Short mmCIF file of C-alpha atoms in Angstrom, two decimals:
data_model
loop_
_atom_site.label_atom_id
_atom_site.label_comp_id
_atom_site.label_asym_id
_atom_site.label_seq_id
_atom_site.Cartn_x
_atom_site.Cartn_y
_atom_site.Cartn_z
CA MET A 1 36.65 245.12 13.66
CA THR A 2 39.34 244.60 11.10
CA SER A 3 41.99 247.25 11.39
CA VAL A 4 44.36 248.21 8.62
CA ARG A 5 46.31 251.42 8.54
CA PRO A 6 47.47 252.25 5.04
CA GLN A 7 49.28 255.49 4.34
CA ALA A 8 47.95 257.87 1.75
CA PRO A 9 47.88 257.66 -1.17
CA TYR A 10 45.80 254.52 -0.83
CA PRO A 11 46.87 251.51 -2.85
CA MET A 12 44.78 250.73 -5.86
CA ALA A 13 43.54 247.50 -7.29
CA THR A 14 46.04 247.48 -10.11
CA GLY A 15 48.86 247.40 -7.62
CA ALA A 16 50.34 244.20 -6.24
CA PRO A 17 51.73 243.92 -2.77
CA GLY A 18 55.49 243.69 -2.59
CA PRO A 19 57.49 241.05 -0.68
CA ARG A 20 56.20 240.17 2.74
CA GLY A 21 58.10 241.25 5.79
CA ASP A 22 59.36 237.73 6.33
CA GLN A 23 60.71 237.33 2.79
CA PRO A 24 64.23 238.27 1.62
CA GLY A 25 64.39 241.98 0.98
CA GLY A 26 61.03 242.34 2.64
CA ASP A 27 61.94 243.57 6.09
CA ARG A 28 59.92 246.65 5.31
CA PRO A 29 56.77 245.59 3.45
CA THR A 30 56.13 247.43 0.23
CA ILE A 31 53.14 247.87 -1.97
CA GLU A 32 52.93 249.17 -5.48
CA ARG A 33 51.31 252.55 -5.79
CA VAL A 34 49.53 253.89 -8.85
CA ASP A 35 49.86 257.63 -9.26
CA GLU A 36 47.43 260.01 -10.93
CA GLY A 37 48.76 259.19 -14.36
CA GLY A 38 48.24 255.48 -13.85
CA ARG A 39 51.97 254.79 -13.53
CA HIS A 40 53.05 252.04 -11.22
CA ALA A 41 55.72 252.77 -8.68
CA PRO A 42 56.76 250.54 -5.80
CA VAL A 43 56.90 252.56 -2.63
CA ARG A 44 57.90 251.73 0.89
CA ASP A 45 55.49 252.33 3.66
CA ARG A 46 55.09 251.40 7.27
CA ARG A 47 52.67 248.50 6.97
CA THR A 48 53.27 245.42 8.99
CA ALA A 49 53.48 242.06 7.26
CA GLY A 50 49.97 241.29 8.53
CA GLU A 51 48.57 244.45 7.00
CA VAL A 52 50.20 243.72 3.67
CA ALA A 53 48.84 240.19 3.79
CA PHE A 54 45.37 241.60 4.38
CA LEU A 55 45.78 243.90 1.40
CA ARG A 56 46.92 240.97 -0.70
CA VAL A 57 43.75 239.10 0.25
CA ILE A 58 41.67 242.06 -0.89
CA LEU A 59 43.54 242.75 -4.09
CA ASP A 60 43.70 239.11 -5.18
CA ASN A 61 40.18 238.26 -4.12
CA PRO A 62 38.07 236.80 -6.95
CA ASP A 63 35.08 238.65 -5.52
CA GLY A 64 34.82 242.37 -6.00
CA VAL A 65 36.02 244.22 -2.90
CA ILE A 66 35.57 247.94 -2.35
CA ILE A 67 36.45 249.94 0.74
CA LEU A 68 34.39 253.07 1.17
CA ASP A 69 34.63 256.00 3.51
CA PRO A 70 31.52 256.86 5.55
CA ALA A 71 30.36 259.25 2.82
CA GLY A 72 30.48 256.56 0.13
CA GLN A 73 33.74 257.58 -1.54
CA ALA A 74 35.88 254.67 -2.71
CA LEU A 75 39.19 254.31 -0.92
CA LEU A 76 40.21 251.03 -2.51
CA VAL A 77 38.82 248.98 -5.41
CA ASN A 78 40.22 245.60 -6.37
CA ASP A 79 40.46 244.29 -9.93
CA ALA A 80 37.43 242.04 -9.60
CA ALA A 81 35.24 244.95 -8.49
CA ALA A 82 36.56 247.13 -11.30
CA GLY A 83 35.76 244.39 -13.79
CA LEU A 84 32.27 243.92 -12.40
CA LEU A 85 31.52 247.64 -12.50
CA GLY A 86 33.03 248.01 -15.95
CA HIS A 87 35.43 250.84 -15.12
CA PRO A 88 39.18 250.90 -14.50
CA ALA A 89 40.04 250.97 -10.82
CA ARG A 90 41.80 254.29 -11.23
CA GLU A 91 38.50 255.87 -12.30
CA LEU A 92 36.67 254.45 -9.33
CA VAL A 93 39.05 255.30 -6.50
CA HIS A 94 38.15 258.64 -4.92
CA SER A 95 34.80 258.70 -6.72
CA ASP A 96 31.44 258.72 -4.95
CA LEU A 97 30.10 255.20 -5.33
CA GLY A 98 27.54 255.61 -2.57
CA LEU A 99 26.81 253.61 0.53
CA PRO A 100 25.66 249.99 0.31
CA VAL A 101 22.48 249.14 2.20
CA THR A 102 22.27 245.43 2.78
CA GLY A 103 20.15 244.91 5.85
CA SER A 104 21.02 241.78 7.77
CA GLY A 105 22.20 239.67 4.84
CA PRO A 106 23.32 239.81 1.23
CA THR A 107 21.23 241.62 -1.33
CA GLU A 108 21.18 241.49 -5.12
CA VAL A 109 21.97 244.53 -7.24
CA GLU A 110 21.80 245.05 -10.98
CA LEU A 111 25.03 246.22 -12.55
CA PHE A 112 24.73 248.98 -15.13
CA ARG A 113 27.66 248.59 -17.50
CA ARG A 114 27.61 250.29 -20.87
CA ALA A 115 30.52 248.28 -22.25
CA ASN A 116 30.06 244.83 -20.72
CA GLY A 117 26.30 244.59 -20.79
CA PRO A 118 24.03 244.28 -17.78
CA GLY A 119 24.83 241.98 -14.91
CA THR A 120 23.83 241.14 -11.39
CA ALA A 121 25.86 240.81 -8.22
CA GLU A 122 25.37 239.74 -4.64
CA LEU A 123 26.21 242.65 -2.39
CA ARG A 124 27.47 242.37 1.18
CA SER A 125 28.81 245.05 3.46
CA ALA A 126 30.31 245.41 6.91
CA PRO A 127 31.80 248.26 8.95
CA ILE A 128 35.57 248.13 9.38
CA GLU A 129 38.38 250.43 10.42
CA TRP A 130 40.63 251.52 7.60
CA GLY A 131 43.66 253.71 8.17
CA GLY A 132 42.49 254.25 11.72
CA ARG A 133 39.14 255.59 10.60
CA PRO A 134 35.66 254.11 10.23
CA ALA A 135 35.03 252.66 6.79
CA ILE A 136 32.77 250.18 5.00
CA LEU A 137 33.94 246.95 3.44
CA CYS A 138 31.73 246.13 0.46
CA THR A 139 31.92 242.88 -1.52
CA LEU A 140 30.33 242.07 -4.85
CA ARG A 141 29.99 238.50 -6.10
CA ASP A 142 29.12 238.09 -9.76
CA THR A 143 25.77 236.29 -10.05
CA THR A 144 25.07 237.24 -13.66
CA GLU A 145 25.12 233.67 -14.95
CA GLN A 146 23.07 232.38 -12.03
CA ALA A 147 20.50 235.13 -12.56
CA ARG A 148 20.39 234.34 -16.27
CA ALA A 149 19.82 230.66 -15.52
CA GLU A 150 17.00 231.54 -13.13
CA ARG A 151 15.48 233.86 -15.73
CA GLU A 152 15.70 231.16 -18.40
CA LEU A 153 14.06 228.66 -16.09
CA ALA A 154 11.25 231.12 -15.34
CA VAL A 155 10.75 231.72 -19.07
CA LEU A 156 10.78 227.96 -19.68
CA LEU A 157 8.10 227.34 -17.08
CA THR A 158 5.96 230.10 -18.58
CA LEU A 159 6.35 228.64 -22.06
CA LEU A 160 5.50 225.15 -20.85
CA GLU A 161 2.38 226.58 -19.25
CA ARG A 162 1.42 228.07 -22.60
CA ILE A 163 2.10 224.80 -24.36
CA THR A 164 -0.13 222.82 -22.05
CA ALA A 165 -2.89 225.44 -22.21
CA ALA A 166 -2.97 225.33 -26.02
CA ALA A 167 -5.40 223.19 -27.96
CA SER A 168 -2.92 222.10 -30.61
CA MET A 169 0.77 222.00 -31.35
CA SER A 170 0.31 224.84 -33.85
CA GLU A 171 -1.34 227.03 -31.25
CA ALA A 172 1.29 226.08 -28.68
CA THR A 173 4.11 226.85 -31.10
CA ALA A 174 2.67 230.27 -31.89
CA ALA A 175 2.57 231.00 -28.17
CA ILE A 176 6.18 230.16 -27.44
CA LEU A 177 8.35 231.26 -30.39
CA GLY A 178 8.84 234.84 -29.15
CA GLY A 179 9.87 233.70 -25.67
CA CYS A 180 12.27 231.18 -27.17
CA CYS A 181 13.90 233.90 -29.29
CA GLU A 182 14.45 235.99 -26.18
CA VAL A 183 16.45 233.22 -24.51
CA LEU A 184 18.13 231.90 -27.65
CA ARG A 185 19.19 235.38 -28.86
CA ALA A 186 17.34 234.91 -32.13
CA THR A 187 15.40 237.47 -34.13
CA VAL A 188 13.34 235.17 -36.35
CA ALA A 189 11.72 231.84 -35.50
CA GLN A 190 9.87 229.48 -37.85
CA SER A 191 8.28 226.11 -37.38
CA TRP A 192 7.63 223.20 -39.72
CA PHE A 193 5.40 220.21 -39.09
CA VAL A 194 5.36 216.87 -40.88
CA ASP A 195 2.13 216.45 -42.84
CA ALA A 196 -0.38 213.69 -42.17
CA GLU A 197 1.17 211.41 -44.79
CA GLY A 198 4.61 211.95 -43.34
CA ARG A 199 6.00 213.13 -46.69
CA TRP A 200 6.26 216.91 -46.60
CA LEU A 201 6.95 219.71 -44.17
CA GLU A 202 4.05 222.08 -43.72
CA PRO A 203 4.84 225.60 -42.50
CA GLY A 204 3.75 226.40 -38.96
CA PRO A 205 3.72 229.65 -37.00
CA PHE A 206 6.59 232.11 -37.24
CA TRP A 207 7.74 235.05 -35.14
CA ALA A 208 10.03 237.97 -35.92
CA ALA A 209 11.50 240.72 -33.79
CA GLN A 210 11.55 243.02 -36.80
CA GLU A 211 8.39 242.20 -38.60
CA GLU A 212 9.18 243.46 -42.10
CA ALA A 213 12.54 241.73 -42.50
CA GLY A 214 11.18 238.63 -40.81
CA ARG A 215 8.16 238.47 -43.10
CA GLN A 216 10.28 238.69 -46.22
CA PHE A 217 12.43 235.82 -45.02
CA HIS A 218 9.34 233.87 -44.04
CA ALA A 219 7.80 234.49 -47.45
CA ALA A 220 10.99 233.19 -49.08
CA SER A 221 10.79 230.10 -46.88
CA LEU A 222 7.16 229.51 -47.78
CA GLY A 223 8.06 229.67 -51.46
CA LEU A 224 10.07 226.49 -51.11
CA ARG A 225 8.77 223.01 -50.60
CA PHE A 226 10.66 220.77 -48.23
CA ASP A 227 10.31 217.04 -48.16
CA ARG A 228 9.99 215.25 -44.86
CA ASP A 229 13.72 215.16 -44.27
CA GLY A 230 14.00 218.86 -44.92
CA VAL A 231 16.91 220.51 -46.65
CA GLY A 232 20.44 221.53 -45.77
CA PRO A 233 20.81 221.69 -42.01
CA LEU A 234 17.33 220.34 -41.53
CA ARG A 235 18.22 217.07 -43.15
CA GLN A 236 21.03 216.61 -40.67
CA VAL A 237 18.81 217.62 -37.78
CA TRP A 238 16.40 214.93 -38.82
CA ARG A 239 19.01 212.24 -39.11
CA ARG A 240 20.84 213.12 -35.94
CA GLY A 241 17.69 213.65 -33.93
CA ALA A 242 19.45 216.48 -32.12
CA PRO A 243 19.65 220.25 -32.45
CA ARG A 244 22.17 221.70 -34.87
CA PHE A 245 23.70 225.15 -34.79
CA VAL A 246 24.96 226.80 -37.98
CA ALA A 247 27.16 229.80 -37.30
CA ASP A 248 26.95 231.04 -40.89
CA VAL A 249 24.15 229.89 -43.18
CA ALA A 250 26.15 231.24 -46.14
CA ALA A 251 28.60 228.40 -45.57
CA GLU A 252 25.86 225.78 -45.94
CA PRO A 253 26.04 224.22 -49.41
CA ASP A 254 22.31 223.76 -49.91
CA PHE A 255 20.69 226.44 -47.79
CA ARG A 256 18.06 227.47 -50.32
CA ARG A 257 16.92 230.62 -48.56
CA LEU A 258 20.32 232.24 -48.37
CA GLU A 259 19.54 235.41 -50.34
CA ALA A 260 16.48 236.18 -48.23
CA ALA A 261 18.36 235.36 -45.04
CA LEU A 262 21.19 237.75 -45.88
CA ALA A 263 18.69 240.45 -46.88
CA ALA A 264 17.04 240.08 -43.48
CA GLY A 265 20.39 240.26 -41.69
CA LEU A 266 20.25 236.63 -40.61
CA ARG A 267 23.49 234.67 -40.43
CA SER A 268 23.23 232.03 -37.78
CA GLY A 269 20.62 229.33 -37.36
CA LEU A 270 19.64 226.88 -34.65
CA PHE A 271 17.50 223.95 -35.78
CA VAL A 272 15.70 221.93 -33.15
CA PRO A 273 13.68 218.78 -33.88
CA ILE A 274 10.29 218.39 -32.22
CA GLY A 275 10.53 214.79 -31.06
CA ARG A 276 13.19 212.42 -32.25
CA GLY A 277 13.73 209.54 -34.62
CA PRO A 278 10.82 208.16 -36.63
CA ALA A 279 8.33 210.01 -34.46
CA THR A 280 9.76 213.44 -35.20
CA LEU A 281 6.83 215.79 -35.61
CA GLY A 282 8.53 218.88 -36.90
CA VAL A 283 11.37 221.35 -36.58
CA LEU A 284 11.84 224.71 -34.93
CA GLU A 285 14.20 227.13 -36.67
CA PHE A 286 15.77 230.07 -34.84
CA PHE A 287 17.73 232.59 -36.92
CA GLY A 288 19.72 235.60 -35.79
CA PRO A 289 22.56 237.92 -36.66
CA ALA A 290 25.96 236.34 -36.22
CA HIS A 291 26.68 235.37 -32.65
CA GLY A 292 28.42 232.67 -30.74
CA ALA A 293 27.19 229.12 -30.50
CA PRO A 294 24.42 228.47 -28.00
CA THR A 295 25.50 227.48 -24.54
CA ASP A 296 24.70 224.04 -23.15
CA ARG A 297 22.03 225.68 -21.04
CA GLU A 298 20.44 227.32 -24.08
CA LEU A 299 20.46 223.99 -25.91
CA ARG A 300 18.81 222.30 -22.93
CA PHE A 301 16.22 225.07 -22.95
CA ALA A 302 15.51 224.57 -26.66
CA LEU A 303 15.25 220.80 -26.20
CA ALA A 304 12.90 221.16 -23.24
CA VAL A 305 10.59 223.43 -25.23
CA ALA A 306 10.66 221.07 -28.21
CA ASP A 307 10.00 218.11 -25.92
CA GLY A 308 7.12 220.01 -24.37
CA LEU A 309 5.66 220.54 -27.85
CA ALA A 310 6.15 216.85 -28.68
CA ALA A 311 4.37 215.91 -25.47
CA ALA A 312 1.53 218.28 -26.30
CA GLY A 313 0.33 216.30 -29.27
CA PRO A 314 0.25 216.43 -33.06
CA PRO A 315 0.01 219.74 -34.91
CA GLY A 316 -3.69 219.45 -35.57
CA GLY A 317 -4.65 219.02 -31.91
CA GLY A 318 -5.97 216.11 -29.94
CA GLY A 319 -2.92 215.78 -27.72
CA ALA A 320 -3.55 213.67 -24.68
CA LYS A 321 -2.45 216.34 -22.29
CA SER A 322 -3.65 219.63 -23.67
CA GLY A 323 -6.89 221.26 -24.55
CA GLY A 324 -8.28 222.15 -21.16
CA LYS A 325 -7.57 218.90 -19.35
CA ALA A 326 -7.62 219.34 -15.56
CA PRO A 327 -4.16 219.58 -14.00
CA PHE A 328 -2.80 216.28 -12.67
CA ARG A 329 -2.66 217.74 -9.16
CA GLU A 330 -6.43 218.36 -9.16
CA ALA A 331 -7.45 215.29 -11.12
CA ASP A 332 -5.47 212.82 -9.03
CA PRO A 333 -4.06 214.30 -5.80
CA ALA A 334 -2.82 210.92 -4.55
CA GLY A 335 -1.05 210.19 -7.83
CA PHE A 336 0.40 213.67 -7.80
CA ALA A 337 1.80 213.09 -4.29
CA VAL A 338 3.35 209.81 -5.43
CA ALA A 339 4.90 211.58 -8.41
CA CYS A 340 6.34 214.26 -6.11
CA ARG A 341 7.91 211.56 -3.96
CA GLY A 342 9.35 209.92 -7.06
CA TYR A 343 10.80 213.22 -8.22
CA GLY A 344 12.21 213.83 -4.74
CA ALA A 345 13.81 210.38 -4.82
CA ALA A 346 15.39 211.15 -8.19
CA LEU A 347 16.70 214.43 -6.78
CA ALA A 348 18.12 212.66 -3.74
CA ALA A 349 19.80 210.13 -6.01
CA ALA A 350 21.24 212.90 -8.16
CA MET A 351 22.57 214.72 -5.09
CA SER A 352 24.02 211.52 -3.75
CA SER A 353 25.76 210.70 -7.01
CA GLU A 354 27.16 214.27 -7.05
CA GLY A 355 28.45 213.73 -3.57
CA ASN A 356 29.87 210.44 -2.37
CA GLY A 357 28.35 208.00 -4.85
CA ASP A 358 26.25 206.00 -2.42
CA ASP A 359 24.36 202.93 -3.62
CA GLN A 360 21.36 204.93 -4.76
CA PRO A 361 19.42 204.07 -7.91
CA ALA A 362 20.54 206.11 -10.90
CA PRO A 363 18.45 209.29 -11.18
CA GLY A 364 17.94 208.61 -14.90
CA SER A 365 16.16 205.31 -14.31
CA LEU A 366 14.00 206.88 -11.60
CA LEU A 367 13.03 209.66 -14.00
CA ARG A 368 12.18 207.18 -16.74
CA ASP A 369 9.94 205.26 -14.34
CA LEU A 370 8.34 208.50 -13.22
CA ALA A 371 7.78 209.60 -16.82
CA LEU A 372 5.98 206.33 -17.55
CA GLN A 373 3.75 206.86 -14.51
CA LEU A 374 3.02 210.41 -15.60
CA ALA A 375 2.26 209.32 -19.16
CA ALA A 376 -0.12 206.66 -17.84
CA ALA A 377 -1.90 209.37 -15.86
CA GLY A 378 -2.06 211.67 -18.87
CA ALA A 379 0.11 214.28 -17.17
CA GLY A 380 1.86 216.94 -19.23
CA ALA A 381 4.58 219.54 -19.17
CA ARG A 382 2.65 221.85 -16.87
CA ASP A 383 2.27 219.03 -14.36
CA VAL A 384 6.02 218.42 -14.46
CA GLY A 385 6.52 222.09 -13.66
CA GLU A 386 4.14 221.78 -10.70
CA ILE A 387 5.89 218.69 -9.37
CA HIS A 388 9.19 220.51 -9.67
CA ALA A 389 7.83 223.52 -7.77
CA VAL A 390 6.35 221.38 -4.98
CA VAL A 391 9.58 219.45 -4.47
CA LEU A 392 11.63 222.65 -4.54
CA ASP A 393 9.34 224.21 -1.93
CA GLY A 394 9.92 221.13 0.21
CA LEU A 395 13.64 221.77 0.06
CA GLU A 396 13.16 225.10 1.80
CA ASP A 397 13.38 223.67 5.28
CA PRO A 398 12.43 226.35 7.80
CA ASP A 399 15.01 224.89 10.19
CA GLY A 400 17.88 225.25 7.80
CA PRO A 401 19.00 226.16 4.29
CA ALA A 402 18.45 223.85 1.32
CA PRO A 403 21.46 221.71 0.48
CA PRO A 404 23.85 223.65 -1.75
CA GLY A 405 23.27 223.08 -5.46
CA ALA A 406 19.90 221.39 -4.90
CA ALA A 407 17.93 223.99 -6.84
CA GLU A 408 20.22 223.77 -9.87
CA LEU A 409 20.16 219.98 -9.77
CA ALA A 410 16.38 220.03 -9.57
CA SER A 411 16.18 222.39 -12.57
CA ASN A 412 18.29 220.01 -14.64
CA LEU A 413 16.20 217.08 -13.46
CA MET A 414 13.03 218.86 -14.50
CA LEU A 415 14.36 219.31 -18.01
CA GLU A 416 15.37 215.66 -18.12
CA LEU A 417 11.95 214.58 -16.92
CA MET A 418 10.34 216.71 -19.61
CA GLY A 419 12.39 214.87 -22.21
CA GLU A 420 11.60 211.49 -20.70
CA LEU A 421 7.91 212.33 -20.70
CA ALA A 422 8.03 213.31 -24.36
CA ASP A 423 9.74 209.99 -25.06
CA ALA A 424 7.19 208.09 -23.02
CA TYR A 425 4.32 209.63 -24.98
CA ARG A 426 5.61 209.64 -28.49
CA LEU A 427 8.77 207.83 -29.08
CA GLY A 428 9.38 204.80 -26.97
CA PRO A 429 13.05 204.00 -26.43
CA PHE A 430 15.22 206.52 -28.25
CA PRO A 431 17.28 204.90 -31.00
CA GLY A 432 20.91 205.26 -30.07
CA GLY A 433 20.23 205.40 -26.39
CA GLY A 434 19.44 208.61 -24.63
CA ARG A 435 19.84 212.27 -25.33
CA MET B 1 10.26 275.08 7.59
CA SER B 2 12.84 272.53 6.45
CA ALA B 3 13.97 272.49 2.81
CA VAL B 4 12.39 270.01 0.44
CA ILE B 5 14.50 266.90 0.04
CA ARG B 6 15.02 266.05 -3.64
CA LEU B 7 15.61 262.38 -4.35
CA ARG B 8 16.31 260.57 -7.60
CA LEU B 9 15.83 256.82 -7.83
CA TYR B 10 17.49 254.76 -10.54
CA VAL B 11 16.00 251.36 -11.31
CA VAL B 12 16.39 248.95 -14.21
CA GLY B 13 13.39 247.74 -16.19
CA SER B 14 10.67 246.03 -14.24
CA SER B 15 12.81 243.59 -12.29
CA LEU B 16 11.55 242.39 -8.93
CA ARG B 17 14.35 244.25 -7.14
CA SER B 18 13.49 247.47 -8.92
CA THR B 19 9.79 247.09 -8.20
CA VAL B 20 10.41 246.47 -4.49
CA ALA B 21 12.76 249.45 -4.29
CA LEU B 22 10.33 251.70 -6.13
CA GLN B 23 7.44 250.77 -3.86
CA ALA B 24 9.52 251.28 -0.73
CA VAL B 25 10.87 254.67 -1.77
CA GLN B 26 7.46 255.83 -2.99
CA ALA B 27 5.99 254.81 0.37
CA LEU B 28 8.66 256.86 2.14
CA CYS B 29 7.86 259.86 -0.04
CA GLN B 30 4.11 259.49 0.37
CA ALA B 31 4.56 259.46 4.14
CA HIS B 32 6.26 262.87 3.86
CA PRO B 33 4.56 264.52 0.88
CA ASP B 34 5.54 268.07 1.86
CA ARG B 35 9.13 267.20 2.61
CA VAL B 36 10.27 264.91 -0.20
CA SER B 37 10.14 265.05 -3.99
CA LEU B 38 11.08 261.98 -5.99
CA GLU B 39 12.20 261.49 -9.58
CA VAL B 40 12.33 257.91 -10.87
CA LEU B 41 14.55 257.00 -13.81
CA ASP B 42 15.06 253.68 -15.59
CA VAL B 43 18.70 253.27 -16.57
CA LEU B 44 17.67 251.41 -19.72
CA GLU B 45 15.57 254.37 -20.87
CA ASN B 46 17.94 257.05 -19.59
CA PRO B 47 21.45 255.68 -20.10
CA LEU B 48 23.03 259.09 -20.62
CA ARG B 49 21.62 260.51 -17.40
CA ALA B 50 22.70 257.37 -15.60
CA ASP B 51 26.18 257.94 -17.02
CA ASP B 52 26.11 261.57 -15.90
CA ASP B 53 25.18 260.46 -12.39
CA ARG B 54 27.82 257.71 -12.55
CA ILE B 55 25.29 255.01 -11.76
CA MET B 56 26.98 251.60 -11.58
CA ALA B 57 24.58 249.50 -9.57
CA THR B 58 20.83 249.68 -9.13
CA PRO B 59 18.54 250.21 -7.36
CA CYS B 60 20.34 253.43 -6.42
CA LEU B 61 18.83 256.40 -4.60
CA LEU B 62 20.45 259.83 -4.82
CA ARG B 63 19.92 262.68 -2.41
CA LEU B 64 20.28 265.72 -4.68
CA SER B 65 19.42 268.36 -2.13
CA PRO B 66 19.94 269.68 0.40
CA GLU B 67 23.70 269.37 0.16
CA PRO B 68 25.77 267.34 0.66
CA LYS B 69 24.75 265.00 -2.13
CA ARG B 70 24.61 261.39 -1.05
CA ARG B 71 23.73 258.09 -2.66
CA VAL B 72 22.82 254.61 -1.49
CA PHE B 73 22.37 251.36 -3.37
CA GLY B 74 21.23 247.85 -2.53
CA ASP B 75 18.24 246.92 -0.39
CA LEU B 76 16.15 250.09 -0.24
CA SER B 77 13.18 248.50 1.51
CA ASP B 78 14.20 249.47 5.05
CA HIS B 79 13.16 253.08 5.61
CA ALA B 80 15.23 253.50 8.76
CA ALA B 81 18.40 252.28 7.06
CA LEU B 82 17.67 254.44 4.05
CA VAL B 83 17.06 257.58 6.04
CA GLY B 84 20.17 256.94 8.14
CA ALA B 85 22.46 256.25 5.19
CA LEU B 86 21.25 259.28 3.24
CA GLY B 87 21.27 261.48 6.33
CA LEU B 88 17.66 262.55 5.78
CA ASP B 89 15.96 264.69 8.38
CA LEU B 90 12.70 262.73 8.45
CA ASP B 91 10.63 261.50 11.35
CA LEU B 92 9.68 257.88 10.71
CA ASN B 93 7.60 257.42 13.84
CA GLY B 94 4.36 258.37 12.11
CA GLU B 95 4.83 255.93 9.24
CA GLY B 96 2.77 252.85 8.89
CA GLY B 97 5.81 250.67 8.32
CA VAL B 98 7.56 249.31 5.31
CA PRO B 99 5.18 247.87 2.71
#
């Protein structure tokens, strides 16, 4: 058991240990104390240098660290824990935080923070001795971003399922716009598809969190006619073949729906092409109140959905991979097994290149080859999701943990494969070389 | 006869963790229907009550009575750990196990 014997009042997270016992002026270790009014005052106490060093480890730890008495009252809270819980340390010390129950390993908890928004943390706990008495050491590691990534991946897989189950791109688009808005922090989503002659944009499904405001904006959009290249941001989306984010549509010189957008409380827009280059099939528009630019992960999500739509077929239906076709796994079990091995090889290559850079084939070329095989077999986005799941399951070796970072690498690979498959079906080599 | 034990469980939305905690605590209560009463609150729907109870992490189970009040948070699926941490006077021998 770790044993530390601080004197009351207990040090708080906002305090910093003073000089160590082996430093000049540090023959008697000191630690800064915070009194009831939050004032800092260095005080001398009787800690040994080792005890002060232990305190320094706790206070400076990037993980949240809380020491609790056996009734669940906080004796010490470091800055990281205070930040995670969304309260100043001085409010938390001496308050009843409760006892952590973690079983034999770490457990996840949801953080309820009015100011900082919700979060998640990995909770661990262990009995210690603190000040000569039994206590509980509790650590919290922020997993909010990891949990968000997992949630986004789960949403993506669900949306890709919907895409592959739909009979047409229009039906697929209608099924996924709401889910996309949830991840992309948008309140209105619209879609446009190139008409059969390739000259004009025809309106596709739309979705709005607040129906009335969304409908008015949609009606204003329908009142305009866009040529194939679109207008304003759309034109640039078309030419660049990549998503474009506009933080403020009012700053766009030729955004023709500005009045309706402002009336609906829409300021930002994310425009995502369905397909790329000459084979672009349409555009997804996501509008929302002003917020920050999408993260790389959100952009990858948007691209994966758009690629899934491109792989699903033209707006009017008849896509090679949708409309009730049997899953690849059932239609061709041997081919599915080969594809899983190919995906596993790409994952191994990616892990190797992350590590020591062995002479493995580049994961990108393996994925391109795999996408061509999948396209030849008529496989679709849902099948990619299944291959991903099978390979991930295989990583869960009962004799040991999966290699660190493998799951995240596999998620990124899946998105890349989705894009490669869309290219293999619709586009051929991407002009300009890659995404 | 022993006093009824009043518990309040805070969860968040319909997350997997919340669902598992809810099922486990409900199973504990159903195994002792005359001894335990349970109130379940979602922090998203009851933010003010969660504030009043100073809820910071969920799932969180509060023992409201008998005194002293206690609270636990984290993995609530292990009945024995739960009963021990909350200091509940419940006999777990007759239970069918954790769901």
